[in-house]
Amino acid sequence: MTDEREITLTVNGTEHTIEVEPRRLLVHAIREDLDMTGTHIGCDTGNCGACTVLKDGEPIKSCLMFAAQADGAEILTVEGMEDLPEADDIHPLQEGFREEHGLQCGYCTPGMLMAGKALLDEHPDPDEETIRDAISGNLCRCTGYQNIVRSIEYAAEELENRAAADGGAVAADGATGGGSAASPQGDASPEGGHAAPEFGGDADTFCGREDCCGGPDGADPFDRDALLEANDADAAGDAGGTDDAADTDADDRGDTK
Amino acid sequence: MKSAPFEHHEPETVDEAVSLLESLDDPTILAGGQSLVPMLRFRLANPDVVVDINGVDSLDYLREEDGHLRLGALARHADVEDSALIDEKYGSFADAAPLVADPQIRNRGTVVGSVAQADPKGDWGSILLAHEGDVIATGPDGDRAIPADEFFLLPYDTTLGEQELITEIRVPAPEANEGSAYHKLKRKTGDYAMAGVGVRLVFDDGVIESAGIGMTAVDITNARATDAEEHLEGERPSPDLFAKAGELAAEQSNPESDEHGGADYKERMVDVLTQRALGDAAERAGTVTVERRVTQ
Ligand SMILES: Cc1cc2nc3c(=O)[nH]c(=O)nc-3n(C[C@H](O)[C@H](O)[C@H](O)COP(=O)(O)OP(=O)(O)OC[C@H]3O[C@@H](n4cnc5c(N)ncnc54)[C@H](O)[C@@H]3O)c2cc1C
Ligand code: FES
Ligand code: FES
């Protein structure tokens, strides 16, 4: 039942073949099997966006997808940013986060960078509202969104300047703006800097954060224990549990049907 | 916590998927996974077998055909958001898509999966109700159409059979004098609704021939505001008419107080959202502009 399966992921341009159980999440495959810990885990519930990566160019939350589902996909993680053609020493987005103080504690930064990258791929010149919408699935617990928005604006401008300077082609090595300083990017690329709390490689642990955001609307949408158990019972041909739960509920509120 | 172990099956056709559902013990369908994966991880769902339909390419469509807007089981929220057809003709869908969750989740989550999930806070169920749409299910005995009104039973529970796969949801293509809209109140971008209202109005010579109103997050399932619908039908739109409809919808809603707001407040919001959605729908129908009592 827990048979491992061989899958191929092309991460940041390098092909990797790994064995995964069906239940292995993409984020764990990236962090633990491939040892790229730049992609963070914040909430485990799809709420915080720390685990955002690009799958075939689209931003997704890698904690909400099984690794097996990404078999054959191209994945871009924060580690790949500085190798992109539009990157100089570091990517203009990373540069923006440094220049505009978009990374405060840096925990949300990798996810923000990926969301920002997806945005700028589609809208090279976004207005503030578009930027805010693009990062609306990414929580910064420092609530420093103002600086993050500015960082992405910085990158949009920088990319436009480079494109103009190159007559359309992307700079491969032309240093512009503040891009030539020795990279302090350890902060944003958490291999070195403000890295994720380590999990000791044990995928069975919770994220362990005291301030875990706990899911949409607090715990509510996931407080469905009783109903789901009841539904399972239903599926097995025993409708008792569901009806009980529902009757109570409906009676309390007055039947509207 | 990771999910309990399960077998992962990846059918490539609807027939294959249905025969897996029929032959395997306790299978669960995996579409976008945006609701199911957290449930698996919290062990709220413990299936032995997961039937992943993402490889069933024939289910990946959003089109107008045979007088209906038809969304296949792999149409993602983002597909609705990006569709020119939706933009042009389906106001309620166009309103709702960017309000569902956040961009990452919209890239993966499917409209059908959201309907199947039957979360009373799900946005699409209300729209399906307002448009008097159908859920198309395929099982061992073939296809059947389940009217939206008969689909939602309880939170997270529907009338879908155990061995059935939803292949499609569909709503009637708009008539000449039709308009629809969706309004949602949430704490912040990306949140589930505190309250939401979907409206569809069909006019005949300036008179409301048919009205559909579906409500989000204010009852144990997505719910229809029948009293308000009846009050609207046969009438000419006016601020008074819409205000009364809002009141009736609010009366018929059954919100619960929670940390985001009291039941009274949410009822009042149903009133407001209903009036706004009615105003937009009437305007989009092209026949009337109703002066708003309640504005943006
Ligand atoms: C942080 C967050 C915020 C969210 N905000 C919103 C929001 O604002 N509004 C909203 O409406 N939703 C919201 N959602 C839910 C989201 O829209 C999901 O995408 C949706 O509910 C489920 O779709 P899915 O394709 O991901 O389904 P899955 O998670 O794959 O499946 C959900 C359920 O439906 C069943 N199912 C799926 N497809 C089929 C099918 N074809 N036939 C039969 N059964 C099927 C599955 O077995 C499972 O039980 C949010 C989710 C998260 C994590
Ligand atoms: S860890 Fe994936 S969204 Fe929070
Ligand atoms: S910079 Fe710390 S969470 Fe955003």
XYZ file of C-alpha atoms and ligand atoms in Angstrom:
614
model
C 0.000 0.000 0.000
C 2.790 2.395 0.775
C 4.693 1.376 -2.295
C 7.287 3.880 -3.275
C 7.142 5.247 -6.710
C 9.872 6.645 -8.889
C 9.269 10.172 -10.085
C 11.260 12.728 -12.004
C 11.284 16.374 -11.008
C 13.193 19.006 -12.882
C 14.032 21.506 -10.191
C 15.742 24.734 -11.204
C 16.795 23.112 -14.441
C 18.301 19.975 -12.924
C 16.552 16.681 -13.312
C 16.175 14.548 -10.197
C 14.777 11.066 -9.924
C 13.522 10.135 -6.493
C 11.396 7.496 -4.849
C 8.357 8.739 -2.998
C 5.421 7.322 -1.177
C 2.090 8.475 -2.608
C 1.461 10.499 0.543
C 4.714 12.431 0.293
C 4.021 16.095 -0.253
C 5.869 18.038 -2.887
C 7.221 20.418 -0.250
C 8.765 17.533 1.668
C 10.230 16.039 -1.487
C 11.870 19.378 -2.236
C 13.098 20.088 1.280
C 14.014 16.643 2.491
C 14.651 14.422 -0.517
C 16.327 17.092 -2.600
C 17.727 19.001 0.364
C 16.632 22.391 -0.867
C 15.405 24.052 2.263
C 14.774 27.460 0.752
C 11.135 26.532 0.287
C 9.584 27.011 3.714
C 6.725 25.427 5.584
C 4.693 27.808 7.676
C 1.208 26.556 8.181
C 0.720 23.127 6.650
C -2.787 24.096 5.592
C -2.408 26.079 2.411
C -2.834 29.362 4.165
C 0.520 31.049 4.455
C 2.203 30.671 1.068
C 5.681 30.064 2.527
C 5.864 26.855 0.476
C 5.043 28.544 -2.842
C 6.991 27.220 -5.825
C 6.387 27.532 -9.530
C 5.192 24.341 -11.168
C 5.428 24.585 -14.926
C 5.517 28.345 -14.497
C 2.462 28.584 -12.248
C 2.641 29.476 -8.578
C 1.259 26.732 -6.362
C 1.439 25.818 -2.711
C 3.688 22.807 -2.518
C 2.146 21.711 0.796
C -1.133 21.065 -1.039
C 0.187 18.755 -3.702
C 1.600 15.273 -3.557
C 5.056 14.871 -5.036
C 3.808 12.067 -7.272
C 1.441 14.540 -8.880
C 4.388 16.635 -9.967
C 6.051 13.729 -11.796
C 7.594 15.133 -14.967
C 7.049 18.758 -13.957
C 9.434 21.698 -14.057
C 9.745 23.262 -10.640
C 11.318 26.585 -9.802
C 12.294 27.217 -6.191
C 14.001 30.181 -4.553
C 17.371 28.499 -5.024
C 16.917 28.817 -8.768
C 16.259 32.564 -8.773
C 19.822 33.729 -9.185
C 20.389 31.413 -12.146
C 17.515 32.818 -14.156
C 18.492 34.643 -17.338
C 17.184 37.943 -15.970
C 19.282 37.623 -12.823
C 22.493 39.453 -12.442
C 24.399 38.520 -9.304
C 21.075 37.887 -7.750
C 17.616 38.220 -9.226
C 16.151 41.746 -9.468
C 13.407 40.589 -7.131
C 15.938 39.526 -4.540
C 17.718 42.784 -5.092
C 14.408 44.591 -4.548
C 13.833 42.840 -1.261
C 17.274 43.917 -0.124
C 16.995 47.504 -1.340
C 13.480 48.147 -0.087
C 13.738 46.176 3.139
C 11.182 43.661 1.953
C 12.688 40.959 4.098
C 12.186 41.538 7.739
C 12.675 38.207 9.452
C 12.882 36.610 6.017
C 10.705 33.629 6.705
C 8.029 34.437 4.173
C 10.531 35.791 1.657
C 11.046 32.697 -0.519
C 7.297 32.348 -1.039
C 6.955 36.057 -1.705
C 9.757 35.880 -4.261
C 8.049 33.027 -6.084
C 4.687 34.782 -6.053
C 6.406 37.953 -7.237
C 8.221 36.087 -9.992
C 4.955 34.599 -11.272
C 3.352 38.024 -11.192
C 6.126 39.768 -13.119
C 6.194 36.988 -15.703
C 2.576 37.778 -16.464
C 2.403 41.507 -15.692
C 5.798 43.157 -16.125
C 4.366 46.496 -15.002
C 1.834 45.770 -12.264
C 0.047 48.444 -10.285
C -0.047 48.264 -6.509
C -3.420 46.552 -6.387
C -2.261 43.836 -8.748
C 0.841 43.267 -6.628
C -1.202 43.041 -3.450
C -3.539 40.585 -5.065
C -0.656 38.460 -6.347
C 0.821 38.111 -2.854
C -2.544 37.731 -1.125
C -1.858 34.028 -0.648
C 1.407 34.795 1.140
C 1.350 35.819 4.766
C 4.150 37.835 6.279
C 3.883 37.576 10.019
C 5.957 40.707 10.329
C 3.115 42.343 8.372
C 5.658 44.283 6.430
C 3.642 44.230 3.270
C 4.362 47.830 2.414
C 8.043 47.062 1.962
C 7.301 43.851 0.123
C 5.084 45.678 -2.349
C 7.825 48.244 -2.849
C 10.376 45.474 -3.364
C 8.319 43.997 -6.156
C 7.833 47.434 -7.691
C 11.592 47.877 -7.546
C 12.072 44.607 -9.408
C 9.522 45.536 -12.058
C 11.361 48.788 -12.719
C 14.738 47.158 -12.656
C 13.657 44.498 -15.128
C 12.232 47.165 -17.402
C 15.448 49.196 -17.217
C 17.537 46.188 -18.050
C 15.295 45.237 -20.924
C 15.525 48.794 -22.261
C 19.303 48.869 -21.836
C 19.626 45.572 -23.661
C 17.261 46.531 -26.404
C 14.958 43.731 -25.388
C 17.451 41.057 -24.489
C 17.914 40.276 -20.849
C 21.184 41.226 -19.254
C 23.392 38.287 -18.577
C 26.122 40.106 -16.780
C 25.525 43.851 -17.052
C 25.544 45.126 -13.519
C 23.016 47.855 -12.931
C 21.661 49.655 -9.922
C 22.561 48.144 -6.630
C 23.109 44.724 -8.063
C 26.863 44.614 -7.905
C 27.383 44.507 -4.188
C 28.560 41.307 -2.656
C 25.501 39.255 -2.072
C 23.885 39.636 1.315
C 21.246 37.375 -0.028
C 21.826 34.762 2.569
C 18.930 36.420 4.298
C 16.488 35.790 1.548
C 17.885 32.542 0.318
C 17.634 30.720 3.548
C 20.272 28.109 2.960
C 22.430 30.411 5.012
C 20.406 33.110 6.670
C 17.096 33.026 8.431
C 16.447 29.475 7.575
C 13.399 27.448 8.345
C 13.171 25.952 11.757
C 14.677 22.603 11.119
C 12.561 19.549 11.267
C 15.342 17.053 11.712
C 14.177 15.477 8.505
C 11.225 13.910 10.217
C 8.226 14.494 8.024
C 5.916 13.228 10.686
C 6.314 16.260 12.889
C 4.021 19.258 12.775
C 5.537 22.483 11.574
C 6.157 23.070 15.239
C 5.582 26.794 15.132
C 3.788 28.228 18.084
C 2.361 30.894 15.864
C 1.177 28.435 13.218
C -1.625 30.240 11.429
C -3.857 27.227 11.847
C -5.845 27.243 8.661
C -8.373 29.454 6.945
C -10.650 31.365 9.322
C -8.862 29.963 12.316
C -9.557 26.326 12.885
C -13.114 26.362 11.642
C -12.973 24.819 8.160
C -10.968 21.941 9.482
C -13.130 21.342 12.470
C -15.147 18.925 10.447
C -14.114 15.817 12.324
C -17.572 14.747 13.299
C -19.068 15.344 9.904
C -16.375 13.565 8.021
C -16.442 10.618 10.291
C -20.166 10.606 9.835
C -19.737 10.804 6.084
C -17.325 7.907 6.149
C -19.879 5.960 8.101
C -22.393 6.957 5.469
C -20.175 5.708 2.721
C -19.952 2.403 4.497
C -23.707 2.191 4.446
C -24.397 3.427 7.952
C -26.178 6.752 7.860
C -26.740 7.066 11.587
C -23.929 9.415 12.546
C -24.545 11.928 9.810
C -28.210 12.172 10.491
C -27.693 12.713 14.166
C -25.205 15.473 13.653
C -27.324 17.121 11.009
C -30.580 16.892 12.843
C -29.175 18.591 15.866
C -27.727 21.266 13.710
C -30.847 21.831 11.668
C -33.090 21.799 14.711
C -30.981 24.403 16.436
C -31.373 26.756 13.554
C -34.883 25.985 12.469
C -35.335 24.015 9.290
C -35.270 26.159 6.205
C -35.931 23.546 3.614
C 1.406 15.449 10.279
C 1.379 13.581 7.057
C -1.579 11.691 5.758
C -2.103 8.025 6.423
C -0.766 5.808 3.652
C -2.985 5.325 0.647
C -2.886 3.794 -2.791
C -2.614 6.374 -5.535
C -4.410 5.622 -8.798
C -4.231 7.807 -11.855
C -6.907 6.912 -14.381
C -6.765 8.543 -17.793
C -10.389 8.236 -18.823
C -13.736 8.723 -17.143
C -14.550 5.047 -17.684
C -11.352 4.002 -15.975
C -12.039 6.362 -13.097
C -15.565 5.068 -12.636
C -14.499 1.457 -12.733
C -11.857 2.208 -10.102
C -14.505 3.818 -7.917
C -16.675 0.772 -8.426
C -14.056 -1.894 -7.788
C -11.925 -0.406 -5.027
C -12.697 -0.242 -1.375
C -13.319 3.211 0.092
C -11.910 5.350 -2.693
C -11.668 9.128 -2.543
C -11.426 11.351 -5.576
C -8.542 13.813 -5.733
C -8.985 16.838 -7.979
C -7.177 20.055 -7.081
C -6.418 18.770 -3.606
C -6.827 22.230 -2.099
C -9.388 20.948 0.375
C -8.616 17.256 0.365
C -4.891 17.419 1.093
C -5.329 19.301 4.384
C -8.124 16.887 5.320
C -5.853 13.926 4.639
C -3.081 15.469 6.651
C -5.299 16.158 9.620
C -6.624 12.631 9.205
C -10.135 13.963 8.824
C -10.201 11.805 5.740
C -8.534 8.394 5.829
C -9.151 6.754 2.495
C -7.297 3.585 1.558
C -7.372 4.605 -2.043
C -7.065 7.944 -3.783
C -8.314 8.190 -7.350
C -6.483 11.155 -8.810
C -8.426 12.470 -11.798
C -5.845 15.042 -12.888
C -4.808 12.828 -15.801
C -8.315 12.557 -17.254
C -7.739 15.143 -19.969
C -11.286 14.913 -21.297
C -12.501 16.595 -18.102
C -10.428 19.712 -18.672
C -12.819 22.156 -20.318
C -14.841 25.303 -19.886
C -17.171 25.952 -22.792
C -20.596 26.993 -23.898
C -22.416 24.201 -25.670
C -26.013 23.091 -26.214
C -27.384 26.146 -24.476
C -25.252 25.692 -21.362
C -22.067 26.889 -19.789
C -20.283 23.644 -19.009
C -17.330 23.297 -16.650
C -15.515 19.970 -16.653
C -14.173 18.502 -13.432
C -10.673 19.800 -14.162
C -11.666 23.407 -14.838
C -9.685 25.329 -12.228
C -10.790 28.495 -10.503
C -8.037 30.246 -12.484
C -9.514 29.003 -15.768
C -12.773 30.758 -14.912
C -10.858 33.852 -13.863
C -8.946 33.956 -17.160
C -11.799 33.100 -19.512
C -12.923 35.705 -22.046
C -16.259 33.904 -22.403
C -16.879 34.231 -18.665
C -15.843 37.863 -18.697
C -18.219 38.663 -21.466
C -21.329 36.723 -20.479
C -21.281 35.295 -16.969
C -21.159 38.117 -14.480
C -21.550 36.032 -11.355
C -18.749 33.638 -12.340
C -16.509 36.548 -13.307
C -17.205 38.244 -9.966
C -16.594 35.121 -7.911
C -13.446 33.654 -9.473
C -10.972 36.266 -8.236
C -12.609 36.175 -4.806
C -12.018 32.456 -4.275
C -9.002 31.819 -2.059
C -5.718 33.173 -3.446
C -3.850 32.923 -6.751
C -1.908 29.776 -5.854
C -5.019 27.934 -4.730
C -6.962 29.124 -7.756
C -4.309 27.585 -9.981
C -4.959 24.136 -8.535
C -8.464 24.065 -7.057
C -11.346 23.114 -9.317
C -14.855 24.519 -9.416
C -16.301 21.015 -9.424
C -14.116 19.999 -6.471
C -15.399 22.969 -4.561
C -19.006 22.018 -5.313
C -18.242 18.400 -4.346
C -16.644 19.565 -1.121
C -20.013 21.154 -0.207
C -18.472 23.540 2.266
C -21.234 25.992 3.210
C -18.548 28.640 2.827
C -17.806 27.573 -0.758
C -18.603 30.283 -3.266
C -19.535 28.222 -6.313
C -22.462 26.375 -4.743
C -24.376 29.638 -4.330
C -23.811 30.547 -7.934
C -24.936 27.120 -9.063
C -28.131 27.577 -7.028
C -28.769 31.074 -8.341
C -28.436 29.854 -11.918
C -30.492 26.716 -11.340
C -27.578 24.671 -12.576
C -27.009 20.933 -12.615
C -24.300 18.666 -11.316
C -23.559 15.946 -13.859
C -22.492 12.692 -12.226
C -21.189 9.584 -13.924
C -21.435 6.234 -12.195
C -21.594 2.550 -13.038
C -25.110 3.106 -14.436
C -24.163 6.017 -16.630
C -24.775 9.751 -16.356
C -27.341 11.635 -14.373
C -28.042 15.302 -13.856
C -28.590 16.374 -10.259
C -30.303 19.776 -9.964
C -28.343 22.079 -7.680
C -31.389 22.274 -5.406
C -31.135 18.568 -4.731
C -27.385 18.374 -4.381
C -26.368 19.919 -1.057
C -27.458 17.918 1.973
C -25.308 18.963 4.886
C -21.973 20.592 5.409
C -19.534 18.446 3.414
C -22.272 16.041 2.425
C -24.150 15.774 -0.842
C -26.492 13.430 -2.666
C -23.664 12.189 -4.862
C -23.441 8.396 -4.887
C -20.380 6.625 -3.503
C -19.366 5.313 -6.882
C -20.116 8.462 -8.777
C -17.727 10.981 -10.235
C -18.858 14.507 -10.998
C -17.789 15.084 -14.556
C -19.314 18.506 -15.023
C -21.374 21.327 -13.629
C -23.520 23.333 -15.993
C -25.770 26.355 -15.951
C -28.108 27.623 -18.679
C -26.454 30.061 -21.082
C -27.759 33.583 -20.464
C -30.925 34.707 -22.158
C -31.071 38.043 -23.958
C -32.232 40.025 -20.908
C -30.308 38.255 -18.213
C -27.742 39.490 -15.730
C -25.935 37.899 -12.817
C -23.564 38.939 -10.063
C -21.789 37.716 -6.938
C -20.914 39.727 -3.869
C -18.845 38.461 -0.991
C -17.841 39.838 2.366
C -14.550 38.627 3.795
C -12.042 39.805 6.301
C -9.166 40.000 3.893
C -8.227 39.060 0.367
C -8.114 35.311 0.010
C -10.467 34.455 2.837
C -13.558 32.349 2.793
C -16.772 34.356 2.864
C -18.332 35.656 6.055
C -21.357 35.997 3.818
C -21.844 35.852 0.048
C -24.752 36.268 -2.322
C -25.086 35.168 -5.952
C -27.931 36.514 -8.054
C -29.347 35.788 -11.484
C -32.151 37.910 -12.937
C -33.998 37.293 -16.207
C -36.142 40.149 -17.484
C -39.076 40.177 -19.839
C -39.994 43.590 -21.082
C -38.601 45.306 -18.005
C -40.280 42.915 -15.594
C -38.336 40.327 -13.592
C -39.435 37.050 -15.107
C -37.197 34.878 -13.007
C -34.891 35.488 -10.037
C -32.313 33.142 -8.517
C -30.503 33.944 -5.278
C -27.926 31.688 -3.633
C -26.270 32.448 -0.296
C -22.806 31.514 1.001
C -21.671 30.852 4.573
C -24.964 31.776 6.216
C -26.616 28.374 6.593
C -25.566 24.759 6.998
C -25.206 24.481 3.213
C -25.214 26.895 0.325
C -28.814 28.040 0.518
C -31.444 29.539 -1.706
C -33.348 32.695 -0.733
C -36.730 31.560 -2.029
C -38.848 34.235 -0.333
C -36.789 36.988 -1.881
C -36.920 35.263 -5.274
C -40.704 35.052 -5.139
C -41.006 38.635 -4.067
C -38.997 39.767 -7.089
C -40.719 37.754 -9.759
C -43.311 39.608 -11.819
C -42.115 42.995 -10.527
C -40.269 45.912 -12.048
C -36.945 46.614 -10.344
C -36.783 49.533 -7.968
C -34.779 50.430 -4.885
C -37.761 49.544 -2.726
C -38.187 46.179 -4.362
C -34.513 45.311 -3.950
C -34.481 46.558 -0.364
C -37.398 44.287 0.463
C -35.691 41.368 -1.289
C -32.571 41.995 0.772
C -34.634 41.953 3.917
C -36.322 38.695 2.942
C -33.014 37.039 2.076
C -31.607 38.109 5.429
C -34.630 36.696 7.215
C -34.231 33.396 5.455
C -30.528 33.096 6.197
C -29.343 31.244 9.305
C -25.856 32.495 10.038
C -23.959 31.521 13.142
C -22.153 33.934 15.373
C -18.418 33.374 15.387
C -15.244 35.293 16.061
C -15.713 37.269 12.845
C -19.168 38.554 13.546
C -22.474 38.012 15.268
C -25.420 36.381 13.537
C -27.284 39.709 13.467
C -24.418 41.400 11.749
C -24.161 38.648 9.154
C -27.884 38.812 8.489
C -27.589 42.505 7.901
C -24.717 41.779 5.527
C -26.863 39.299 3.592
C -29.348 42.137 3.142
C -26.657 44.491 1.892
C -24.940 41.956 -0.369
C -28.265 40.904 -1.856
C -29.118 44.470 -2.758
C -25.705 45.029 -4.299
C -25.831 41.815 -6.301
C -29.377 42.560 -7.477
C -28.276 46.013 -8.585
C -25.338 44.646 -10.574
C -27.387 41.835 -12.091
C -30.136 44.230 -13.190
C -27.600 46.569 -14.691
C -25.845 43.757 -16.517
C -29.148 42.544 -17.915
C -28.950 45.750 -19.892
C -32.501 46.807 -19.334
C -32.381 48.873 -16.218
C -30.213 50.820 -13.891
C -31.662 50.810 -10.439
C -30.675 53.593 -8.154
C -28.765 52.015 -5.282
C -29.809 52.372 -1.740
C -26.752 50.446 -0.786
C -23.620 51.288 -2.698
C -20.141 49.926 -2.798
C -6.421 28.757 2.265
C -7.631 28.332 1.507
C -8.598 29.286 1.198
C -9.739 28.907 0.504
N -10.657 29.878 0.219
C -11.786 29.539 -0.453
C -12.769 30.502 -0.767
O -12.623 31.680 -0.465
N -13.877 30.098 -1.415
C -14.072 28.802 -1.795
O -15.104 28.494 -2.387
N -13.142 27.866 -1.549
C -12.012 28.195 -0.893
N -11.065 27.228 -0.631
C -11.285 25.837 -1.118
C -10.754 25.734 -2.522
O -11.551 26.472 -3.385
C -10.702 24.322 -3.070
O -10.074 24.452 -4.299
C -12.029 23.624 -3.330
O -12.872 23.566 -2.239
C -11.828 22.155 -3.640
O -11.497 21.957 -4.948
P -10.332 20.930 -5.311
O -10.400 20.770 -6.779
O -9.077 21.380 -4.734
O -10.880 19.607 -4.653
P -10.176 18.478 -3.761
O -9.534 19.092 -2.585
O -9.336 17.624 -4.637
O -11.453 17.686 -3.347
C -12.406 18.214 -2.447
C -13.503 17.176 -2.205
O -14.304 16.999 -3.359
C -14.224 15.662 -3.844
N -14.157 15.760 -5.303
C -13.298 16.529 -6.024
N -13.559 16.415 -7.339
C -14.601 15.556 -7.460
C -15.330 15.052 -8.555
N -15.039 15.388 -9.814
N -16.356 14.192 -8.315
C -16.662 13.835 -7.041
N -16.011 14.279 -5.967
C -14.981 15.141 -6.156
C -12.979 15.074 -3.208
O -13.090 13.688 -3.067
C -12.951 15.786 -1.883
O -13.819 15.168 -0.996
C -9.918 27.567 0.063
C -8.936 26.619 0.358
C -7.804 26.982 1.072
C -6.779 25.950 1.369
S 3.061 25.752 4.315
Fe 2.057 25.682 2.418
S 0.775 27.389 2.481
Fe 1.642 27.384 4.482
S 9.593 38.841 6.683
Fe 9.146 37.607 8.380
S 7.356 36.612 7.875
Fe 7.622 38.032 6.337
